[in-house]
mmCIF file of C-alpha atoms in Angstrom:
data_model
loop_
_atom_site.group_PDB
_atom_site.id
_atom_site.type_symbol
_atom_site.label_atom_id
_atom_site.label_comp_id
_atom_site.label_asym_id
_atom_site.label_seq_id
_atom_site.Cartn_x
_atom_site.Cartn_y
_atom_site.Cartn_z
ATOM 1 C CA MET A 1 76.654 97.014 108.352
ATOM 2 C CA ILE A 2 77.562 100.653 107.762
ATOM 3 C CA THR A 3 80.997 102.038 108.621
ATOM 4 C CA HIS A 4 81.970 105.686 108.343
ATOM 5 C CA PHE A 5 85.391 106.992 107.370
ATOM 6 C CA VAL A 6 86.753 110.483 106.952
ATOM 7 C CA ILE A 7 89.778 111.203 104.762
ATOM 8 C CA HIS A 8 91.815 114.314 105.552
ATOM 9 C CA PHE A 9 95.157 115.446 104.219
ATOM 10 C CA VAL A 10 98.156 116.061 106.431
ATOM 11 C CA GLY A 11 98.162 119.757 107.116
ATOM 12 C CA SER A 12 94.446 120.216 106.500
ATOM 13 C CA PRO A 13 92.520 122.313 109.052
ATOM 14 C CA HIS A 14 91.407 120.451 112.131
ATOM 15 C CA HIS A 15 87.723 120.002 112.692
ATOM 16 C CA SER A 16 86.334 119.884 116.189
ATOM 17 C CA ARG A 17 87.555 116.805 118.027
ATOM 18 C CA THR A 18 85.133 114.209 119.337
ATOM 19 C CA PRO A 19 85.830 111.667 122.066
ATOM 20 C CA SER A 20 87.393 108.413 120.976
ATOM 21 C CA PRO A 21 84.812 105.606 120.626
ATOM 22 C CA ALA A 22 86.909 103.329 122.829
ATOM 23 C CA GLY A 23 88.132 105.894 125.335
ATOM 24 C CA GLN A 24 90.849 108.474 124.923
ATOM 25 C CA ASP A 25 93.328 106.772 127.244
ATOM 26 C CA THR A 26 93.826 103.623 125.173
ATOM 27 C CA LEU A 27 96.423 103.435 122.429
ATOM 28 C CA THR A 28 97.052 100.578 120.020
ATOM 29 C CA LEU A 29 100.518 100.772 118.508
ATOM 30 C CA ARG A 30 101.824 98.293 115.930
ATOM 31 C CA ALA A 31 105.407 97.574 114.968
ATOM 32 C CA LEU A 32 107.053 95.550 112.223
ATOM 33 C CA VAL A 33 109.493 92.937 113.539
ATOM 34 C CA SER A 34 111.556 90.199 111.919
ATOM 35 C CA THR A 35 110.480 86.587 112.334
ATOM 36 C CA LYS A 36 113.574 85.986 114.463
ATOM 37 C CA ASP A 37 112.804 88.930 116.752
ATOM 38 C CA ALA A 38 109.180 87.809 116.963
ATOM 39 C CA GLY A 39 110.396 84.499 118.396
ATOM 40 C CA VAL A 40 112.388 86.347 121.066
ATOM 41 C CA ILE A 41 109.406 88.565 121.934
ATOM 42 C CA ILE A 42 107.091 85.560 122.285
ATOM 43 C CA GLY A 43 109.591 83.380 124.123
ATOM 44 C CA LYS A 44 109.485 79.649 124.735
ATOM 45 C CA GLY A 45 105.885 78.606 125.171
ATOM 46 C CA GLY A 46 104.827 82.245 125.059
ATOM 47 C CA LYS A 47 106.597 83.037 128.344
ATOM 48 C CA ASN A 48 108.134 86.358 127.310
ATOM 49 C CA VAL A 49 104.976 87.890 125.922
ATOM 50 C CA ALA A 50 103.032 86.649 128.949
ATOM 51 C CA ASP A 51 105.573 88.289 131.254
ATOM 52 C CA LEU A 52 105.292 91.486 129.208
ATOM 53 C CA ARG A 53 101.533 91.559 129.752
ATOM 54 C CA ASP A 54 101.884 90.841 133.465
ATOM 55 C CA GLN A 55 104.553 93.483 134.065
ATOM 56 C CA THR A 56 102.871 96.314 132.148
ATOM 57 C CA GLY A 57 99.177 95.426 132.067
ATOM 58 C CA VAL A 58 98.991 95.859 128.282
ATOM 59 C CA LYS A 59 97.412 93.641 125.691
ATOM 60 C CA ALA A 60 100.154 92.317 123.420
ATOM 61 C CA GLY A 61 100.437 89.823 120.615
ATOM 62 C CA VAL A 62 102.345 88.949 117.448
ATOM 63 C CA SER A 63 100.736 88.088 114.121
ATOM 64 C CA LYS A 64 100.842 84.480 112.962
ATOM 65 C CA VAL A 65 103.634 83.044 110.863
ATOM 66 C CA THR A 66 103.019 83.193 107.115
ATOM 67 C CA PRO A 67 105.050 80.811 104.925
ATOM 68 C CA GLY A 68 107.711 82.668 102.959
ATOM 69 C CA VAL A 69 107.269 85.866 104.980
ATOM 70 C CA HIS A 70 110.137 87.057 107.140
ATOM 71 C CA GLU A 71 108.317 89.802 109.032
ATOM 72 C CA ARG A 72 105.492 89.820 111.534
ATOM 73 C CA VAL A 73 103.476 92.522 113.282
ATOM 74 C CA LEU A 74 103.696 93.178 117.021
ATOM 75 C CA THR A 75 100.594 94.854 118.463
ATOM 76 C CA ILE A 76 100.527 96.434 121.924
ATOM 77 C CA SER A 77 97.445 98.116 123.368
ATOM 78 C CA GLY A 78 96.873 100.006 126.603
ATOM 79 C CA PRO A 79 97.432 103.408 128.257
ATOM 80 C CA VAL A 80 100.218 105.421 126.633
ATOM 81 C CA GLU A 81 102.649 105.081 129.561
ATOM 82 C CA ARG A 82 102.231 101.317 129.686
ATOM 83 C CA VAL A 83 102.518 100.882 125.933
ATOM 84 C CA ALA A 84 105.767 102.872 125.994
ATOM 85 C CA ASP A 85 107.086 100.815 128.905
ATOM 86 C CA ALA A 86 106.136 97.611 127.095
ATOM 87 C CA TYR A 87 108.092 98.628 124.003
ATOM 88 C CA GLY A 88 111.042 99.462 126.234
ATOM 89 C CA LEU A 89 110.887 95.938 127.668
ATOM 90 C CA VAL A 90 110.665 94.532 124.127
ATOM 91 C CA VAL A 91 113.857 96.393 123.177
ATOM 92 C CA ASN A 92 115.605 94.973 126.242
ATOM 93 C CA GLN A 93 114.384 91.487 125.313
ATOM 94 C CA LEU A 94 115.805 91.864 121.817
ATOM 95 C CA LEU A 95 119.118 93.205 123.101
ATOM 96 C CA SER A 96 119.505 90.222 125.403
ATOM 97 C CA GLY A 97 118.155 87.724 122.895
ATOM 98 C CA GLY A 98 121.173 87.193 120.707
ATOM 99 C CA GLN A 99 122.579 90.515 119.609
ATOM 100 C CA MET A 100 126.269 91.170 120.187
ATOM 101 C CA PRO A 101 126.817 92.575 123.704
ATOM 102 C CA ALA A 102 128.400 96.019 123.980
ATOM 103 C CA PRO A 103 131.450 96.688 126.173
ATOM 104 C CA PRO A 104 130.587 97.336 129.856
ATOM 105 C CA GLY A 105 129.331 100.855 130.469
ATOM 106 C CA THR A 106 128.505 101.481 126.806
ATOM 107 C CA PRO A 107 124.844 102.316 126.049
ATOM 108 C CA THR A 108 123.443 99.678 123.720
ATOM 109 C CA ASN A 109 121.270 100.955 120.879
ATOM 110 C CA SER A 110 118.464 99.191 119.117
ATOM 111 C CA SER A 111 115.490 100.215 117.027
ATOM 112 C CA ILE A 112 111.751 99.699 116.688
ATOM 113 C CA ARG A 113 109.877 100.096 113.384
ATOM 114 C CA LEU A 114 106.501 101.572 114.259
ATOM 115 C CA LEU A 115 103.581 101.374 111.820
ATOM 116 C CA ILE A 116 101.919 104.786 111.675
ATOM 117 C CA SER A 117 98.894 105.824 109.636
ATOM 118 C CA HIS A 118 99.921 108.141 106.815
ATOM 119 C CA ASN A 119 97.228 110.588 107.888
ATOM 120 C CA LEU A 120 98.834 110.805 111.336
ATOM 121 C CA MET A 121 102.361 111.418 110.098
ATOM 122 C CA GLY A 122 101.781 115.160 110.052
ATOM 123 C CA THR A 123 100.901 114.983 113.733
ATOM 124 C CA VAL A 124 104.150 113.164 114.525
ATOM 125 C CA ILE A 125 106.377 115.241 112.242
ATOM 126 C CA GLY A 126 104.783 118.641 112.837
ATOM 127 C CA ARG A 127 105.057 121.802 110.799
ATOM 128 C CA SER A 128 108.511 122.040 109.225
ATOM 129 C CA GLY A 129 109.539 118.982 111.255
ATOM 130 C CA ASN A 130 109.284 120.842 114.564
ATOM 131 C CA LYS A 131 107.412 118.088 116.402
ATOM 132 C CA ILE A 132 109.686 115.205 115.439
ATOM 133 C CA LYS A 133 112.704 117.344 116.341
ATOM 134 C CA SER A 134 111.145 118.113 119.720
ATOM 135 C CA ILE A 135 110.505 114.404 120.382
ATOM 136 C CA GLN A 136 114.077 113.534 119.447
ATOM 137 C CA ASP A 137 115.522 116.265 121.653
ATOM 138 C CA ALA A 138 113.362 115.309 124.638
ATOM 139 C CA SER A 139 113.894 111.544 124.348
ATOM 140 C CA GLY A 140 117.440 111.241 123.057
ATOM 141 C CA ALA A 141 116.201 108.851 120.377
ATOM 142 C CA ARG A 142 116.599 109.271 116.636
ATOM 143 C CA MET A 143 113.533 108.981 114.415
ATOM 144 C CA VAL A 144 113.470 108.194 110.705
ATOM 145 C CA ALA A 145 110.119 108.455 108.894
ATOM 146 C CA SER A 146 109.700 106.642 105.581
ATOM 147 C CA LYS A 147 108.278 108.646 102.699
ATOM 148 C CA GLU A 148 106.340 105.842 101.033
ATOM 149 C CA MET A 149 103.251 104.005 102.237
ATOM 150 C CA LEU A 150 103.683 100.264 102.656
ATOM 151 C CA PRO A 151 102.184 98.096 99.870
ATOM 152 C CA GLN A 152 98.412 97.833 99.796
ATOM 153 C CA SER A 153 98.080 99.943 102.939
ATOM 154 C CA THR A 154 97.985 103.511 104.154
ATOM 155 C CA GLU A 155 100.629 102.952 106.818
ATOM 156 C CA ARG A 156 104.218 104.168 106.872
ATOM 157 C CA ILE A 157 107.193 103.187 109.006
ATOM 158 C CA VAL A 158 108.705 105.421 111.659
ATOM 159 C CA GLU A 159 111.920 103.847 112.904
ATOM 160 C CA VAL A 160 112.844 104.860 116.435
ATOM 161 C CA GLN A 161 116.527 104.311 117.217
ATOM 162 C CA GLY A 162 118.388 104.541 120.504
ATOM 163 C CA THR A 163 118.737 102.983 123.918
ATOM 164 C CA ALA A 164 115.766 101.203 125.477
ATOM 165 C CA ASP A 165 115.130 104.210 127.744
ATOM 166 C CA ALA A 166 115.320 106.671 124.853
ATOM 167 C CA ILE A 167 112.936 104.567 122.751
ATOM 168 C CA THR A 168 110.532 104.350 125.698
ATOM 169 C CA ARG A 169 110.515 108.143 126.077
ATOM 170 C CA ALA A 170 110.070 108.682 122.333
ATOM 171 C CA ILE A 171 107.166 106.228 122.092
ATOM 172 C CA ARG A 172 105.505 107.925 125.051
ATOM 173 C CA GLU A 173 105.619 111.226 123.141
ATOM 174 C CA ILE A 174 104.550 109.632 119.850
ATOM 175 C CA GLY A 175 101.653 107.831 121.515
ATOM 176 C CA THR A 176 100.437 111.038 123.133
ATOM 177 C CA CYS A 177 100.436 112.761 119.734
ATOM 178 C CA LEU A 178 98.482 109.916 118.158
ATOM 179 C CA LEU A 179 95.805 109.923 120.850
ATOM 180 C CA GLU A 180 95.376 113.685 120.694
ATOM 181 C CA ASP A 181 94.729 113.514 116.945
ATOM 182 C CA TRP A 182 93.219 110.031 116.705
ATOM 183 C CA GLU A 183 90.447 111.039 114.271
ATOM 184 C CA ARG A 184 92.963 111.423 111.461
ATOM 185 C CA GLY A 185 93.700 107.705 111.707
ATOM 186 C CA VAL A 186 90.120 106.678 110.983
ATOM 187 C CA GLY A 187 89.997 104.613 107.807
ATOM 188 C CA THR A 188 93.582 103.356 107.965
ATOM 189 C CA VAL A 189 94.307 100.427 105.665
ATOM 190 C CA LEU A 190 96.550 98.248 107.796
ATOM 191 C CA PHE A 191 99.725 96.687 106.467
ATOM 192 C CA HIS A 192 100.079 92.907 106.512
ATOM 193 C CA PRO A 193 103.439 91.412 105.463
ATOM 194 C CA THR A 194 103.140 88.950 102.591
ATOM 195 C CA ALA A 195 105.515 86.822 100.561
ATOM 196 C CA ASP A 196 105.448 89.209 97.591
ATOM 197 C CA ASP A 197 104.638 92.856 98.237
ATOM 198 C CA ARG A 198 104.280 93.496 94.515
ATOM 199 C CA GLN A 199 101.131 91.392 94.386
ATOM 200 C CA SER A 200 97.711 92.184 95.735
ATOM 201 C CA LYS A 201 97.565 91.733 99.490
ATOM 202 C CA ARG A 202 94.920 91.306 102.092
ATOM 203 C CA SER A 203 94.409 94.545 104.007
ATOM 204 C CA SER A 204 92.261 95.395 107.012
ATOM 205 C CA VAL A 205 90.234 98.584 107.145
ATOM 206 C CA SER A 206 88.966 99.763 110.491
ATOM 207 C CA GLY A 207 88.082 102.856 112.405
ATOM 208 C CA THR A 208 91.419 103.220 114.122
ATOM 209 C CA ARG A 209 93.633 105.130 116.390
ATOM 210 C CA ASN A 210 96.824 104.170 114.577
ATOM 211 C CA GLY A 211 95.830 100.698 113.524
ATOM 212 C CA ASP A 212 93.428 99.788 116.316
ATOM 213 C CA HIS A 213 90.988 97.119 115.119
ATOM 214 C CA ARG A 214 88.099 98.469 117.193
ATOM 215 C CA LYS A 215 85.138 99.528 115.065
ATOM 216 C CA THR A 216 83.978 103.129 115.180
ATOM 217 C CA ASN A 217 80.546 104.216 116.252
ATOM 218 C CA GLY A 218 80.406 106.701 113.372
ATOM 219 C CA ASP A 219 81.403 110.356 113.299
ATOM 220 C CA ALA A 220 78.753 112.700 114.593
ATOM 221 C CA GLY A 221 79.300 115.107 111.715
ATOM 222 C CA HIS A 222 79.220 112.445 108.994
ATOM 223 C CA ARG A 223 76.072 110.424 109.576
ATOM 224 C CA ARG A 224 74.537 110.849 106.154
ATOM 225 C CA GLU A 225 75.029 107.918 103.850
ATOM 226 C CA ASP A 226 73.881 109.595 100.612
ATOM 227 C CA ARG A 227 72.783 106.265 99.235
ATOM 228 C CA ASP A 228 70.150 108.122 97.210
ATOM 229 C CA SER A 229 72.789 110.012 95.190
ATOM 230 C CA PRO A 230 74.434 107.339 93.076
ATOM 231 C CA SER A 231 76.929 108.208 90.355
ATOM 232 C CA SER A 232 76.942 105.493 87.685
ATOM 233 C CA PRO A 233 76.704 102.682 90.257
ATOM 234 C CA ILE A 234 77.720 99.141 89.422
ATOM 235 C CA SER A 235 75.236 96.608 90.749
ATOM 236 C CA PRO A 236 76.774 93.830 92.853
ATOM 237 C CA GLN A 237 76.309 90.247 91.821
ATOM 238 C CA PRO A 238 73.316 88.507 93.463
ATOM 239 C CA THR A 239 75.576 85.898 95.036
ATOM 240 C CA GLN A 240 77.399 88.644 96.952
ATOM 241 C CA GLN A 241 74.321 90.224 98.546
ATOM 242 C CA ALA A 242 74.678 88.428 101.885
ATOM 243 C CA ASN A 243 78.220 89.680 102.334
ATOM 244 C CA LEU A 244 77.738 93.326 101.353
ATOM 245 C CA ARG A 245 79.059 96.122 103.530
ATOM 246 C CA THR A 246 78.416 99.852 103.250
ATOM 247 C CA GLN A 247 81.142 102.352 104.095
ATOM 248 C CA THR A 248 81.180 106.119 103.658
ATOM 249 C CA ILE A 249 84.112 108.498 103.360
ATOM 250 C CA SER A 250 84.166 112.294 103.238
ATOM 251 C CA ILE A 251 86.489 113.919 100.697
ATOM 252 C CA PRO A 252 87.209 117.644 100.167
ATOM 253 C CA SER A 253 85.138 118.985 97.283
ATOM 254 C CA ASP A 254 88.161 120.383 95.465
ATOM 255 C CA MET A 255 89.611 116.869 95.284
ATOM 256 C CA VAL A 256 86.527 115.114 93.921
ATOM 257 C CA GLY A 257 87.374 115.918 90.320
ATOM 258 C CA CYS A 258 90.732 114.130 90.516
ATOM 259 C CA ILE A 259 88.937 110.962 91.643
ATOM 260 C CA ILE A 260 86.254 111.092 88.969
ATOM 261 C CA GLY A 261 88.691 111.892 86.171
ATOM 262 C CA LYS A 262 87.947 113.120 82.673
ATOM 263 C CA ASN A 263 84.598 111.720 81.535
ATOM 264 C CA GLY A 264 84.559 109.554 84.673
ATOM 265 C CA THR A 265 87.479 107.392 83.561
ATOM 266 C CA LYS A 266 89.267 107.236 86.938
ATOM 267 C CA ILE A 267 86.251 106.431 89.118
ATOM 268 C CA THR A 268 85.182 103.823 86.552
ATOM 269 C CA GLU A 269 88.615 102.209 86.797
ATOM 270 C CA ILE A 270 88.484 102.209 90.610
ATOM 271 C CA ARG A 271 85.066 100.536 90.503
ATOM 272 C CA ARG A 272 86.337 97.946 88.022
ATOM 273 C CA LEU A 273 89.507 97.110 89.960
ATOM 274 C CA SER A 274 87.824 96.932 93.347
ATOM 275 C CA GLY A 275 84.495 95.367 92.442
ATOM 276 C CA SER A 276 82.647 97.791 94.746
ATOM 277 C CA LYS A 277 79.817 100.096 93.858
ATOM 278 C CA ILE A 278 80.864 103.698 94.538
ATOM 279 C CA SER A 279 78.379 106.564 94.543
ATOM 280 C CA ILE A 280 79.182 110.242 95.027
ATOM 281 C CA ALA A 281 76.949 112.838 96.655
ATOM 282 C CA LYS A 282 76.226 115.767 94.335
ATOM 283 C CA GLU A 283 76.507 118.380 97.087
ATOM 284 C CA PRO A 284 78.631 118.826 100.257
ATOM 285 C CA HIS A 285 76.985 117.162 103.233
ATOM 286 C CA ASP A 286 77.810 119.846 105.822
ATOM 287 C CA GLU A 287 79.621 123.121 106.449
ATOM 288 C CA THR A 288 83.060 121.529 105.922
ATOM 289 C CA GLY A 289 82.451 121.504 102.180
ATOM 290 C CA GLU A 290 83.237 117.801 101.932
ATOM 291 C CA ARG A 291 81.309 115.396 99.747
ATOM 292 C CA MET A 292 80.286 111.917 100.755
ATOM 293 C CA PHE A 293 81.412 108.825 98.859
ATOM 294 C CA THR A 294 79.417 105.664 99.566
ATOM 295 C CA ILE A 295 81.148 102.344 98.928
ATOM 296 C CA ILE A 296 79.108 99.122 98.778
ATOM 297 C CA GLY A 297 80.646 95.693 98.304
ATOM 298 C CA SER A 298 82.318 92.798 100.046
ATOM 299 C CA PRO A 299 84.785 93.667 102.838
ATOM 300 C CA GLU A 300 87.706 92.810 100.556
ATOM 301 C CA ALA A 301 86.331 94.850 97.654
ATOM 302 C CA ASN A 302 85.699 97.853 99.885
ATOM 303 C CA GLU A 303 89.215 97.659 101.304
ATOM 304 C CA LYS A 304 90.615 97.704 97.778
ATOM 305 C CA ALA A 305 88.351 100.606 96.817
ATOM 306 C CA LEU A 306 89.433 102.633 99.839
ATOM 307 C CA TYR A 307 93.090 102.018 99.066
ATOM 308 C CA LEU A 308 92.663 103.076 95.434
ATOM 309 C CA LEU A 309 90.736 106.211 96.389
ATOM 310 C CA TYR A 310 93.371 107.162 98.909
ATOM 311 C CA HIS A 311 96.199 106.515 96.458
ATOM 312 C CA GLN A 312 94.521 108.723 93.843
ATOM 313 C CA LEU A 313 94.153 111.526 96.384
ATOM 314 C CA GLU A 314 97.803 111.307 97.391
ATOM 315 C CA SER A 315 98.927 111.358 93.761
ATOM 316 C CA GLU A 316 96.881 114.483 93.130
ATOM 317 C CA LYS A 317 98.225 116.154 96.246
ATOM 318 C CA GLU A 318 101.823 115.476 95.164
ATOM 319 C CA ARG A 319 101.053 116.739 91.657
ATOM 320 C CA ARG A 320 99.662 119.991 93.024
ATOM 321 C CA LEU A 321 102.589 120.499 95.358
ATOM 322 C CA GLY A 322 104.996 119.912 92.479
ATOM 323 C CA ARG A 323 103.145 122.401 90.319
ATOM 324 C CA GLU A 324 103.254 125.036 93.079
ATOM 325 C CA GLY A 325 106.980 124.437 93.549
ATOM 326 C CA ALA A 326 107.635 124.807 89.824
ATOM 327 C CA HIS A 327 105.631 128.032 89.741
ATOM 328 C CA GLU A 328 107.671 129.482 92.593
ATOM 329 C CA GLU A 329 110.933 128.631 90.788
ATOM 330 C CA GLU A 330 109.723 130.308 87.592
ATOM 331 C CA THR A 331 108.533 133.490 89.341
ATOM 332 C CA PRO A 332 111.179 136.221 88.853
ATOM 333 C CA VAL A 333 112.423 137.983 91.941
ATOM 334 C CA GLU A 334 112.288 141.748 91.654
ATOM 335 C CA ALA A 335 115.315 143.714 92.801
#
């Protein structure tokens, strides 16, 4: 099984867009909810979630209960309008499911914590925050984007606050943004709540449009696997052969050095921690100037490898931005 991923940085130039493998009109949007709220959303015998599906035509479900974990993931999939309407109904369910009622005539506010791929945050926020401001102005909702990725994932939280109608309008705008730029979400490492977020967690990697579990059919511009260009590969154990998976990711050439590290120390550490074999193409695979990384290992090992690679890239990006900022502060201004 070979799966292709492409890693881009927020703010990097867009490449030509290709149609979504599962159709451009379908959005899968995940949200983090408390165990208590999850019970309200599901309802007695699953009645509430069944009604939600019937009323909006979406696919909806809540992740299973995990002992010691107080959060679960709500997943809603369908056309953007219906997904937004479904989240609006969820907010109304939560408001009527035990929260303190507001005085008559007073708009009642709530919030939804959306899980958004880090690579898609630039699409939602926009240059200098223009897009998120536009969404807030048009919807009447308030949006707060977390700065950190959730543990063992490449997802961040965008909390949407306001009335049910305002949240519905905001999610409609957010969903439209995500679909228009869905390719940036390919390779997302999904967040799964666990009892201790400081420990290693089970993550899911998939070709996604913001966390959609549908597999990709491969990117047209990234078909080469470069399996013939290994860089100090680590051979998998014979007992793992039956469960091996091959995944490829494209990384900008100017970022490859930060992954390899001095004398190969960083890539060696990533191989050791993940248990995957990682080979690096010696030359860019197309006109984008990106180089192909091929990851071979068990699904779990590959997920860990992808997370570590992504984390190293983000650390390097932040280091470079900090260095540029320091240089600007030190540059004297001429009168």
